[in-house]
Short mmCIF file of N, CA and C in Angstrom, two decimals:
data_model
loop_
_atom_site.label_atom_id
_atom_site.label_comp_id
_atom_site.label_asym_id
_atom_site.label_seq_id
_atom_site.Cartn_x
_atom_site.Cartn_y
_atom_site.Cartn_z
N MET Q 1268 10.98 -1.32 -139.94
CA MET Q 1268 9.92 -2.02 -139.26
C MET Q 1268 8.59 -1.34 -139.46
N LEU Q 1269 8.59 0.05 -139.31
CA LEU Q 1269 7.38 0.79 -139.50
C LEU Q 1269 6.87 0.70 -140.95
N LYS Q 1270 7.78 0.71 -141.87
CA LYS Q 1270 7.39 0.62 -143.30
C LYS Q 1270 6.74 -0.77 -143.53
N ARG Q 1271 7.27 -1.81 -143.00
CA ARG Q 1271 6.66 -3.15 -143.17
C ARG Q 1271 5.29 -3.25 -142.53
N ASN Q 1272 5.11 -2.60 -141.40
CA ASN Q 1272 3.80 -2.64 -140.73
C ASN Q 1272 2.78 -1.86 -141.55
N ILE Q 1273 3.21 -0.75 -142.16
CA ILE Q 1273 2.28 0.00 -142.98
C ILE Q 1273 1.91 -0.76 -144.22
N LEU Q 1274 2.89 -1.45 -144.81
CA LEU Q 1274 2.60 -2.28 -145.98
C LEU Q 1274 1.66 -3.42 -145.64
N LEU Q 1275 1.91 -4.03 -144.52
CA LEU Q 1275 1.01 -5.15 -144.07
C LEU Q 1275 -0.36 -4.66 -143.80
N GLY Q 1276 -0.47 -3.48 -143.14
CA GLY Q 1276 -1.79 -2.91 -142.93
C GLY Q 1276 -2.53 -2.61 -144.19
N GLY Q 1277 -1.81 -2.04 -145.13
CA GLY Q 1277 -2.48 -1.78 -146.47
C GLY Q 1277 -2.82 -3.06 -147.16
N LEU Q 1278 -1.96 -4.08 -147.06
CA LEU Q 1278 -2.27 -5.32 -147.72
C LEU Q 1278 -3.51 -5.95 -147.19
N ILE Q 1279 -3.80 -5.73 -145.91
CA ILE Q 1279 -5.05 -6.26 -145.30
C ILE Q 1279 -6.21 -5.30 -145.53
N ALA Q 1280 -5.99 -4.01 -145.39
CA ALA Q 1280 -7.09 -3.04 -145.41
C ALA Q 1280 -7.69 -2.79 -146.81
N ILE Q 1281 -6.84 -2.72 -147.85
CA ILE Q 1281 -7.33 -2.38 -149.16
C ILE Q 1281 -8.37 -3.32 -149.68
N PRO Q 1282 -8.14 -4.63 -149.65
CA PRO Q 1282 -9.21 -5.53 -150.13
C PRO Q 1282 -10.49 -5.45 -149.31
N ILE Q 1283 -10.35 -5.19 -148.00
CA ILE Q 1283 -11.56 -5.06 -147.15
C ILE Q 1283 -12.36 -3.84 -147.54
N VAL Q 1284 -11.63 -2.71 -147.74
CA VAL Q 1284 -12.33 -1.52 -148.14
C VAL Q 1284 -13.03 -1.65 -149.52
N LEU Q 1285 -12.31 -2.27 -150.46
CA LEU Q 1285 -12.90 -2.51 -151.76
C LEU Q 1285 -14.08 -3.43 -151.69
N TRP Q 1286 -14.03 -4.41 -150.82
CA TRP Q 1286 -15.22 -5.29 -150.69
C TRP Q 1286 -16.37 -4.59 -150.02
N LEU Q 1287 -16.10 -3.68 -149.12
CA LEU Q 1287 -17.20 -2.93 -148.46
C LEU Q 1287 -17.87 -1.94 -149.35
N LEU Q 1288 -17.12 -1.45 -150.37
CA LEU Q 1288 -17.75 -0.57 -151.35
C LEU Q 1288 -18.73 -1.28 -152.23
N PRO Q 1289 -19.83 -0.66 -152.69
CA PRO Q 1289 -20.70 -1.33 -153.57
C PRO Q 1289 -20.06 -1.81 -154.88
N ALA Q 1290 -20.55 -2.85 -155.46
CA ALA Q 1290 -20.00 -3.44 -156.66
C ALA Q 1290 -19.95 -2.40 -157.81
N ASP Q 1291 -20.92 -1.52 -157.87
CA ASP Q 1291 -20.98 -0.58 -158.96
C ASP Q 1291 -20.32 0.77 -158.62
N PHE Q 1292 -19.53 0.81 -157.60
CA PHE Q 1292 -18.86 2.00 -157.15
C PHE Q 1292 -18.02 2.72 -158.25
N PHE Q 1293 -17.33 1.94 -159.07
CA PHE Q 1293 -16.50 2.52 -160.11
C PHE Q 1293 -17.16 2.59 -161.49
N ASP Q 1294 -18.41 2.19 -161.56
CA ASP Q 1294 -19.10 2.02 -162.89
C ASP Q 1294 -19.33 3.32 -163.62
N SER Q 1295 -19.56 4.42 -162.91
CA SER Q 1295 -19.89 5.65 -163.62
C SER Q 1295 -19.48 6.87 -162.75
N GLY Q 1296 -19.43 8.00 -163.44
CA GLY Q 1296 -19.12 9.20 -162.73
C GLY Q 1296 -17.65 9.64 -162.71
N LEU Q 1297 -16.75 8.72 -162.96
CA LEU Q 1297 -15.33 9.07 -162.97
C LEU Q 1297 -14.84 9.26 -164.41
N PRO Q 1298 -14.05 10.23 -164.72
CA PRO Q 1298 -13.49 10.37 -166.02
C PRO Q 1298 -12.48 9.28 -166.31
N PRO Q 1299 -12.32 8.85 -167.55
CA PRO Q 1299 -11.30 7.76 -167.79
C PRO Q 1299 -9.89 8.22 -167.50
N LEU Q 1300 -9.11 7.31 -166.98
CA LEU Q 1300 -7.67 7.61 -166.68
C LEU Q 1300 -6.79 6.95 -167.66
N CYS Q 1301 -7.33 6.17 -168.59
CA CYS Q 1301 -6.59 5.45 -169.59
C CYS Q 1301 -6.06 6.40 -170.69
N LEU Q 1302 -4.79 6.42 -170.96
CA LEU Q 1302 -4.23 7.32 -171.95
C LEU Q 1302 -4.81 7.00 -173.37
N SER Q 1303 -5.12 5.71 -173.61
CA SER Q 1303 -5.72 5.39 -174.90
C SER Q 1303 -7.04 6.00 -175.04
N GLN Q 1304 -7.83 6.03 -173.99
CA GLN Q 1304 -9.14 6.66 -174.01
C GLN Q 1304 -9.02 8.21 -174.16
N ILE Q 1305 -8.09 8.78 -173.43
CA ILE Q 1305 -7.92 10.22 -173.41
C ILE Q 1305 -7.40 10.77 -174.77
N LEU Q 1306 -6.31 10.12 -175.23
CA LEU Q 1306 -5.63 10.63 -176.42
C LEU Q 1306 -6.22 10.09 -177.71
N LEU Q 1307 -6.58 8.81 -177.77
CA LEU Q 1307 -6.98 8.22 -179.04
C LEU Q 1307 -8.48 7.93 -179.14
N HIS Q 1308 -9.18 8.08 -178.01
CA HIS Q 1308 -10.58 7.81 -177.92
C HIS Q 1308 -10.91 6.39 -178.31
N GLN Q 1309 -10.05 5.47 -177.95
CA GLN Q 1309 -10.22 4.03 -178.19
C GLN Q 1309 -9.94 3.28 -176.91
N SER Q 1310 -10.61 2.13 -176.73
CA SER Q 1310 -10.35 1.32 -175.62
C SER Q 1310 -9.12 0.47 -175.82
N CYS Q 1311 -8.38 0.29 -174.75
CA CYS Q 1311 -7.22 -0.62 -174.75
C CYS Q 1311 -7.58 -1.93 -174.13
N PRO Q 1312 -6.74 -2.97 -174.22
CA PRO Q 1312 -7.07 -4.26 -173.64
C PRO Q 1312 -7.30 -4.20 -172.13
N GLY Q 1313 -6.80 -3.20 -171.44
CA GLY Q 1313 -6.99 -3.11 -170.02
C GLY Q 1313 -8.21 -2.28 -169.61
N CYS Q 1314 -8.85 -1.60 -170.49
CA CYS Q 1314 -9.98 -0.75 -170.19
C CYS Q 1314 -11.08 -1.58 -169.53
N GLY Q 1315 -11.54 -1.15 -168.42
CA GLY Q 1315 -12.64 -1.81 -167.67
C GLY Q 1315 -12.18 -2.85 -166.67
N ILE Q 1316 -10.91 -3.06 -166.53
CA ILE Q 1316 -10.40 -4.08 -165.65
C ILE Q 1316 -10.69 -3.77 -164.15
N THR Q 1317 -10.61 -2.46 -163.81
CA THR Q 1317 -10.86 -2.10 -162.44
C THR Q 1317 -12.32 -2.39 -162.07
N ARG Q 1318 -13.22 -2.00 -162.97
CA ARG Q 1318 -14.63 -2.30 -162.72
C ARG Q 1318 -14.89 -3.77 -162.74
N ALA Q 1319 -14.23 -4.52 -163.57
CA ALA Q 1319 -14.38 -5.99 -163.72
C ALA Q 1319 -13.94 -6.60 -162.37
N VAL Q 1320 -12.81 -6.20 -161.87
CA VAL Q 1320 -12.30 -6.81 -160.60
C VAL Q 1320 -13.20 -6.44 -159.48
N GLN Q 1321 -13.70 -5.23 -159.46
CA GLN Q 1321 -14.66 -4.86 -158.38
C GLN Q 1321 -15.88 -5.72 -158.40
N HIS Q 1322 -16.41 -5.98 -159.55
CA HIS Q 1322 -17.54 -6.85 -159.62
C HIS Q 1322 -17.22 -8.31 -159.30
N ALA Q 1323 -16.03 -8.72 -159.69
CA ALA Q 1323 -15.63 -10.07 -159.40
C ALA Q 1323 -15.43 -10.28 -157.87
N MET Q 1324 -14.95 -9.20 -157.18
CA MET Q 1324 -14.84 -9.27 -155.78
C MET Q 1324 -16.19 -9.46 -155.07
N HIS Q 1325 -17.27 -9.01 -155.72
CA HIS Q 1325 -18.57 -9.17 -155.18
C HIS Q 1325 -19.31 -10.34 -155.80
N LEU Q 1326 -18.53 -11.22 -156.43
CA LEU Q 1326 -19.04 -12.48 -157.02
C LEU Q 1326 -20.04 -12.24 -158.15
N ASP Q 1327 -19.98 -11.13 -158.78
CA ASP Q 1327 -20.86 -10.76 -159.90
C ASP Q 1327 -20.01 -11.00 -161.18
N PHE Q 1328 -19.75 -12.30 -161.49
CA PHE Q 1328 -18.82 -12.63 -162.55
C PHE Q 1328 -19.40 -12.33 -163.95
N GLY Q 1329 -20.66 -12.34 -164.16
CA GLY Q 1329 -21.24 -11.98 -165.42
C GLY Q 1329 -20.94 -10.54 -165.84
N THR Q 1330 -21.16 -9.67 -164.89
CA THR Q 1330 -20.91 -8.23 -165.09
C THR Q 1330 -19.42 -8.01 -165.26
N ALA Q 1331 -18.64 -8.70 -164.40
CA ALA Q 1331 -17.23 -8.57 -164.52
C ALA Q 1331 -16.72 -8.98 -165.96
N TRP Q 1332 -17.29 -10.08 -166.49
CA TRP Q 1332 -16.95 -10.53 -167.81
C TRP Q 1332 -17.33 -9.52 -168.88
N ASP Q 1333 -18.46 -8.85 -168.66
CA ASP Q 1333 -18.90 -7.87 -169.60
C ASP Q 1333 -17.99 -6.60 -169.65
N PHE Q 1334 -17.39 -6.28 -168.49
CA PHE Q 1334 -16.52 -5.09 -168.47
C PHE Q 1334 -15.17 -5.37 -169.13
N ASN Q 1335 -14.59 -6.57 -168.83
CA ASN Q 1335 -13.30 -6.96 -169.38
C ASN Q 1335 -13.09 -8.44 -169.22
N LYS Q 1336 -12.93 -9.10 -170.32
CA LYS Q 1336 -12.80 -10.51 -170.35
C LYS Q 1336 -11.50 -11.05 -169.73
N LEU Q 1337 -10.49 -10.15 -169.63
CA LEU Q 1337 -9.22 -10.53 -168.98
C LEU Q 1337 -9.38 -10.73 -167.50
N VAL Q 1338 -10.51 -10.46 -166.97
CA VAL Q 1338 -10.73 -10.60 -165.52
C VAL Q 1338 -10.51 -12.09 -165.06
N ILE Q 1339 -10.69 -13.02 -166.02
CA ILE Q 1339 -10.60 -14.43 -165.67
C ILE Q 1339 -9.13 -14.76 -165.40
N PHE Q 1340 -8.14 -13.93 -165.88
CA PHE Q 1340 -6.74 -14.10 -165.57
C PHE Q 1340 -6.25 -13.12 -164.45
N VAL Q 1341 -6.72 -11.90 -164.49
CA VAL Q 1341 -6.31 -10.88 -163.56
C VAL Q 1341 -6.79 -11.11 -162.14
N PHE Q 1342 -8.05 -11.44 -161.96
CA PHE Q 1342 -8.58 -11.63 -160.65
C PHE Q 1342 -7.91 -12.78 -159.90
N PRO Q 1343 -7.83 -14.00 -160.50
CA PRO Q 1343 -7.08 -15.05 -159.81
C PRO Q 1343 -5.61 -14.72 -159.50
N ALA Q 1344 -5.00 -14.01 -160.44
CA ALA Q 1344 -3.58 -13.58 -160.23
C ALA Q 1344 -3.48 -12.65 -159.02
N MET Q 1345 -4.46 -11.75 -158.92
CA MET Q 1345 -4.44 -10.76 -157.79
C MET Q 1345 -4.63 -11.51 -156.49
N ILE Q 1346 -5.53 -12.50 -156.44
CA ILE Q 1346 -5.75 -13.32 -155.24
C ILE Q 1346 -4.47 -14.03 -154.90
N TYR Q 1347 -3.85 -14.70 -155.88
CA TYR Q 1347 -2.59 -15.42 -155.63
C TYR Q 1347 -1.55 -14.53 -155.05
N PHE Q 1348 -1.29 -13.40 -155.67
CA PHE Q 1348 -0.24 -12.51 -155.16
C PHE Q 1348 -0.55 -11.89 -153.82
N TRP Q 1349 -1.83 -11.68 -153.59
CA TRP Q 1349 -2.25 -11.10 -152.29
C TRP Q 1349 -1.90 -12.08 -151.20
N PHE Q 1350 -2.28 -13.40 -151.40
CA PHE Q 1350 -1.95 -14.38 -150.36
C PHE Q 1350 -0.45 -14.62 -150.28
N LYS Q 1351 0.23 -14.62 -151.41
CA LYS Q 1351 1.73 -14.79 -151.36
C LYS Q 1351 2.36 -13.75 -150.53
N TYR Q 1352 2.06 -12.47 -150.77
CA TYR Q 1352 2.70 -11.43 -150.06
C TYR Q 1352 2.27 -11.36 -148.55
N LEU Q 1353 0.99 -11.71 -148.25
CA LEU Q 1353 0.51 -11.72 -146.94
C LEU Q 1353 1.27 -12.82 -146.17
N ILE Q 1354 1.42 -13.99 -146.72
CA ILE Q 1354 2.13 -15.08 -146.06
C ILE Q 1354 3.62 -14.74 -145.89
N GLN Q 1355 4.19 -14.05 -146.92
CA GLN Q 1355 5.62 -13.66 -146.85
C GLN Q 1355 5.81 -12.65 -145.70
N PHE Q 1356 5.00 -11.65 -145.65
CA PHE Q 1356 5.08 -10.66 -144.56
C PHE Q 1356 4.93 -11.30 -143.19
N TRP Q 1357 3.94 -12.21 -143.09
CA TRP Q 1357 3.67 -12.84 -141.81
C TRP Q 1357 4.88 -13.68 -141.40
N ALA Q 1358 5.49 -14.43 -142.34
CA ALA Q 1358 6.62 -15.31 -142.04
C ALA Q 1358 7.84 -14.44 -141.61
N GLU Q 1359 8.06 -13.37 -142.33
CA GLU Q 1359 9.17 -12.49 -141.92
C GLU Q 1359 8.96 -11.87 -140.56
N ARG Q 1360 7.76 -11.54 -140.25
CA ARG Q 1360 7.41 -10.92 -138.96
C ARG Q 1360 7.65 -11.95 -137.89
N ARG Q 1361 7.25 -13.21 -138.10
CA ARG Q 1361 7.45 -14.25 -137.10
C ARG Q 1361 8.94 -14.58 -136.86
N GLU Q 1362 9.74 -14.51 -137.96
CA GLU Q 1362 11.18 -14.74 -137.82
C GLU Q 1362 11.85 -13.69 -136.97
N LYS Q 1363 11.40 -12.41 -137.06
CA LYS Q 1363 12.03 -11.39 -136.32
C LYS Q 1363 11.66 -11.42 -134.81
N ASN Q 1364 10.50 -12.04 -134.52
CA ASN Q 1364 10.09 -12.06 -133.11
C ASN Q 1364 10.57 -13.31 -132.38
#
């Protein structure tokens, strides 16, 4: 029960925290975490997706597109799965009560 409550709290809190951060929070200052960038010094298809999603969350779709064009698939999928799991957790919680 505690584990489910923590997961539900995170499911609700993480998007809120990311939305409260400025859109350009991840744009600079952090070293790359991508192994392709570190080892090969080349961008992979996923490079920039975190920054793209952060800008998409702030409705800055032009900048999001510039960071990674896959954001048109990733961002809607993230929204879909977020709502899916939120509804699933809520339904399971109501069944137990």
